[in-house]
Tab-separated table of C-alpha atoms in Angstrom:
chain	number	residue	atom	x	y	z
A	1171	MET	CA	108.545	65.678	134.220
A	1172	LYS	CA	107.656	69.087	132.845
A	1173	SER	CA	110.852	69.138	130.805
A	1174	LYS	CA	109.867	65.853	129.150
A	1175	LEU	CA	106.472	67.279	128.248
A	1176	LEU	CA	108.107	70.336	126.720
A	1177	LEU	CA	110.367	68.326	124.414
A	1178	PRO	CA	107.668	67.523	121.813
A	1179	VAL	CA	106.593	71.179	121.836
A	1180	LEU	CA	110.144	72.397	121.290
A	1181	ALA	CA	110.643	69.846	118.526
A	1182	ALA	CA	107.483	71.065	116.789
A	1183	VAL	CA	108.665	74.677	117.037
A	1184	ILE	CA	112.047	73.780	115.542
A	1185	VAL	CA	110.404	71.925	112.658
A	1186	ALA	CA	108.123	74.904	112.002
A	1187	VAL	CA	111.028	77.360	111.975
A	1188	VAL	CA	113.053	75.162	109.618
A	1189	THR	CA	110.052	74.858	107.297
A	1190	ILE	CA	109.566	78.615	107.260
A	1191	LEU	CA	113.225	79.205	106.522
A	1192	GLN	CA	113.168	76.686	103.694
A	1193	THR	CA	110.154	78.336	102.077
A	1194	GLY	CA	111.668	81.785	102.327
A	1195	LEU	CA	109.101	83.248	104.716
A	1196	LEU	CA	111.771	84.634	107.023
A	1197	ASP	CA	114.115	85.799	104.306
A	1198	LYS	CA	114.737	89.534	104.237
A	1199	ALA	CA	112.691	90.905	101.360
A	1200	PRO	CA	114.655	92.803	98.705
A	1201	GLY	CA	114.224	96.558	98.679
A	1202	PRO	CA	111.876	98.282	96.241
A	1203	PRO	CA	112.875	98.706	92.579
A	1204	PRO	CA	115.062	101.739	91.812
A	1205	ALA	CA	112.973	104.841	91.192
A	1206	SER	CA	112.567	106.086	87.640
A	1207	ALA	CA	113.639	109.649	86.893
A	1208	ASP	CA	111.099	112.328	86.007
A	1209	SER	CA	110.860	113.392	82.371
A	1210	ALA	CA	112.680	116.700	82.919
A	1211	THR	CA	115.659	114.922	84.461
A	1212	ALA	CA	115.571	112.337	81.684
A	1213	ARG	CA	115.641	115.028	78.990
A	1214	THR	CA	118.649	116.633	80.666
A	1215	GLU	CA	120.427	113.287	80.822
A	1216	LEU	CA	119.522	112.522	77.209
A	1217	SER	CA	120.900	115.861	76.037
A	1218	ARG	CA	124.351	115.017	77.355
A	1219	LEU	CA	124.591	111.524	75.877
A	1220	VAL	CA	127.126	111.280	73.059
A	1221	VAL	CA	125.451	110.645	69.707
A	1222	GLN	CA	127.325	108.356	67.354
A	1223	ALA	CA	126.874	105.302	65.164
A	1224	ARG	CA	126.838	101.939	66.904
A	1225	GLY	CA	130.052	99.972	67.043
A	1226	THR	CA	130.425	96.447	65.724
A	1227	MET	CA	129.434	93.195	67.399
A	1228	GLU	CA	132.932	91.822	66.844
A	1229	GLY	CA	134.106	89.996	69.955
A	1230	TYR	CA	130.711	90.135	71.655
A	1231	SER	CA	129.556	87.359	73.951
A	1232	ARG	CA	127.081	87.403	76.819
A	1233	ASP	CA	129.793	85.612	78.790
A	1234	LYS	CA	131.712	88.895	78.777
A	1235	PHE	CA	128.943	90.293	81.015
A	1236	PRO	CA	129.085	87.791	83.924
A	1237	HIS	CA	125.624	87.185	85.377
A	1238	TRP	CA	123.854	86.228	87.499
A	1239	GLU	CA	126.053	86.943	90.547
A	1240	THR	CA	125.283	85.872	94.109
A	1241	ILE	CA	123.608	88.691	96.023
A	1242	SER	CA	122.764	87.162	99.394
A	1243	GLY	CA	123.081	83.599	100.669
A	1244	LYS	CA	122.021	81.342	97.800
A	1245	CYS	CA	120.089	84.095	96.008
A	1246	ASP	CA	121.531	85.392	92.752
A	1247	THR	CA	120.570	88.545	90.870
A	1248	ARG	CA	117.740	86.913	88.928
A	1249	GLU	CA	116.186	85.412	92.035
A	1250	THR	CA	116.547	88.715	93.870
A	1251	VAL	CA	114.685	90.585	91.110
A	1252	LEU	CA	111.950	87.930	91.048
A	1253	SER	CA	111.426	88.425	94.785
A	1254	ARG	CA	111.655	92.211	94.501
A	1255	ASP	CA	109.248	92.621	91.584
A	1256	GLY	CA	106.735	89.947	92.594
A	1257	GLN	CA	104.021	89.785	95.220
A	1258	ASP	CA	103.794	87.120	97.927
A	1259	VAL	CA	106.867	85.403	96.518
A	1260	ARG	CA	107.930	82.227	98.290
A	1261	THR	CA	111.285	80.584	97.702
A	1262	ASP	CA	112.716	77.155	98.455
A	1263	ALA	CA	115.961	76.342	100.252
A	1264	GLU	CA	117.908	77.137	97.063
A	1265	CYS	CA	116.188	80.545	96.715
A	1266	ARG	CA	114.163	79.427	93.694
A	1267	ALA	CA	110.762	81.123	93.475
A	1268	VAL	CA	108.153	78.403	93.988
A	1269	SER	CA	105.105	80.667	94.101
A	1270	GLY	CA	104.131	84.291	93.723
A	1271	THR	CA	102.508	86.779	91.361
A	1272	TRP	CA	104.296	88.930	88.803
A	1273	HIS	CA	102.828	91.839	86.832
A	1274	SER	CA	104.654	92.687	83.610
A	1275	PRO	CA	104.608	96.461	82.928
A	1276	TYR	CA	105.494	95.948	79.260
A	1277	ASP	CA	102.244	94.194	78.336
A	1278	GLY	CA	100.086	94.283	81.461
A	1279	ALA	CA	100.090	90.495	81.837
A	1280	THR	CA	100.023	88.815	85.245
A	1281	TRP	CA	101.798	85.521	85.914
A	1282	THR	CA	101.822	83.088	88.819
A	1283	SER	CA	104.748	80.945	87.664
A	1284	ALA	CA	108.321	82.235	87.627
A	1285	SER	CA	108.958	80.178	84.494
A	1286	ASP	CA	106.753	82.619	82.561
A	1287	VAL	CA	108.890	85.563	83.623
A	1288	ASP	CA	112.218	86.813	82.280
A	1289	ILE	CA	114.525	89.349	83.869
A	1290	ASP	CA	115.004	92.002	81.211
A	1291	HIS	CA	118.129	94.110	80.941
A	1292	ILE	CA	116.534	97.465	80.104
A	1293	VAL	CA	119.627	98.321	78.075
A	1294	PRO	CA	120.410	94.954	76.459
A	1295	LEU	CA	123.937	93.659	76.909
A	1296	ALA	CA	124.530	93.567	73.153
A	1297	ASN	CA	123.367	97.165	72.819
A	1298	ALA	CA	125.692	98.179	75.627
A	1299	TRP	CA	128.526	96.406	73.801
A	1300	VAL	CA	128.065	98.455	70.615
A	1301	SER	CA	127.498	101.628	72.666
A	1302	GLY	CA	130.811	101.605	74.503
A	1303	ALA	CA	130.966	98.541	76.757
A	1304	SER	CA	133.258	96.680	74.353
A	1305	SER	CA	136.153	98.688	75.796
A	1306	TRP	CA	135.212	98.145	79.431
A	1307	THR	CA	136.787	95.835	81.963
A	1308	THR	CA	134.960	92.598	82.744
A	1309	GLU	CA	134.187	93.933	86.212
A	1310	ARG	CA	132.456	96.994	84.769
A	1311	ARG	CA	130.398	94.841	82.418
A	1312	LYS	CA	129.479	92.599	85.348
A	1313	GLU	CA	128.221	95.666	87.222
A	1314	LEU	CA	125.900	96.585	84.352
A	1315	ALA	CA	124.601	93.031	83.971
A	1316	ASN	CA	123.710	92.737	87.675
A	1317	ASP	CA	122.841	96.351	88.521
A	1318	LEU	CA	120.176	96.536	91.220
A	1319	THR	CA	120.862	100.204	91.977
A	1320	ARG	CA	119.857	101.664	88.616
A	1321	PRO	CA	116.575	100.724	86.842
A	1322	GLN	CA	118.367	98.196	84.622
A	1323	LEU	CA	116.655	94.936	85.640
A	1324	LEU	CA	112.942	94.203	85.463
A	1325	ALA	CA	110.731	91.102	85.686
A	1326	VAL	CA	108.584	90.918	82.530
A	1327	THR	CA	106.663	88.440	80.379
A	1328	ASP	CA	109.203	86.055	78.849
A	1329	ARG	CA	107.904	86.137	75.278
A	1330	VAL	CA	107.756	89.950	75.302
A	1331	ASN	CA	111.347	90.101	76.473
A	1332	GLN	CA	112.302	87.667	73.727
A	1333	SER	CA	110.571	89.838	71.112
A	1334	LYS	CA	112.625	92.793	72.326
A	1335	GLY	CA	115.910	90.926	72.096
A	1336	ASP	CA	118.786	93.387	71.682
A	1337	LYS	CA	116.705	96.121	70.059
A	1338	ALA	CA	116.986	99.813	70.943
A	1339	PRO	CA	113.912	102.089	71.351
A	1340	ASP	CA	113.965	103.051	67.664
A	1341	GLU	CA	113.437	99.350	66.886
A	1342	TRP	CA	111.250	98.171	69.772
A	1343	ARG	CA	108.951	99.690	72.394
A	1344	PRO	CA	106.826	98.074	75.109
A	1345	PRO	CA	103.447	96.955	73.714
A	1346	LEU	CA	101.678	99.128	76.302
A	1347	GLN	CA	102.028	102.773	75.298
A	1348	SER	CA	101.376	103.696	78.931
A	1349	ASP	CA	104.804	102.259	79.788
A	1350	TRP	CA	106.738	104.250	77.199
A	1351	CYS	CA	107.541	107.123	79.552
A	1352	VAL	CA	109.009	104.928	82.294
A	1353	TYR	CA	110.814	102.724	79.785
A	1354	ALA	CA	112.457	105.752	78.156
A	1355	THR	CA	113.484	107.390	81.429
A	1356	ASP	CA	114.961	104.103	82.679
A	1357	TRP	CA	116.861	103.523	79.414
A	1358	ILE	CA	118.280	107.051	79.522
A	1359	GLN	CA	119.188	106.830	83.211
A	1360	VAL	CA	121.194	103.656	82.653
A	1361	LYS	CA	122.955	104.981	79.553
A	1362	ASP	CA	123.771	108.249	81.308
A	1363	TYR	CA	125.225	106.525	84.371
A	1364	TYR	CA	127.393	104.191	82.306
A	1365	GLN	CA	128.235	106.873	79.721
A	1366	LEU	CA	126.998	104.772	76.831
A	1367	THR	CA	126.321	106.360	73.461
A	1368	VAL	CA	123.066	106.654	71.502
A	1369	THR	CA	122.367	106.850	67.786
A	1370	GLU	CA	120.410	109.679	66.164
A	1371	ALA	CA	117.429	107.371	65.601
A	1372	GLU	CA	117.597	106.071	69.165
A	1373	LYS	CA	117.675	109.608	70.587
A	1374	ALA	CA	114.711	110.679	68.444
A	1375	ALA	CA	112.711	107.651	69.596
A	1376	LEU	CA	113.507	108.385	73.238
A	1377	ASN	CA	112.419	112.015	72.850
A	1378	ASP	CA	109.159	110.816	71.320
A	1379	MET	CA	108.570	108.391	74.179
A	1380	LEU	CA	109.232	111.152	76.720
A	1381	ASP	CA	106.398	113.113	75.112
A	1382	HIS	CA	104.096	110.469	76.623
A	1383	CYS	CA	105.118	111.390	80.177
């Protein structure tokens, strides 16, 4: 008799667990964003970057930098960054962010819909191409495009990311001057790790941005 009474309770528990799983409440949260380097480290890294003119865009295609790759379960790189960089992010059974809050460091805006947020490649793929990635293997380019270990991926306001496009720091900087230091150290850290080149103008702009640290 008792077992019959327990059946509805067990059924309710199962339904609750399934619902939680489907809304992402039990998913393992991504780790924190990669730490930015301090300005002294960034200046050291910048000093060892090779300075040369940018290469050509010949042969370039975003398809040559495969993204977004699956990171865990049904979650790809973009969805992982959305969960990592947001607050109180909830996802559906396909790992799509259905709610949450995102603060964009570039412009200080706060968003509550993932559709208003882009995942920015700090060093744009096209810039990487003309800075040395054109000679890489596809696997190496894939690593750059999906890198969660270096500060290469960041959730930001979509229209701000679109205004940046493929521009380097001598052509574009975050609207908020308070973010220039972190932006510069992240850019340098990524270029140093992947041994990408910089132009004279790009290096000068980065040095100027580091002065704001």
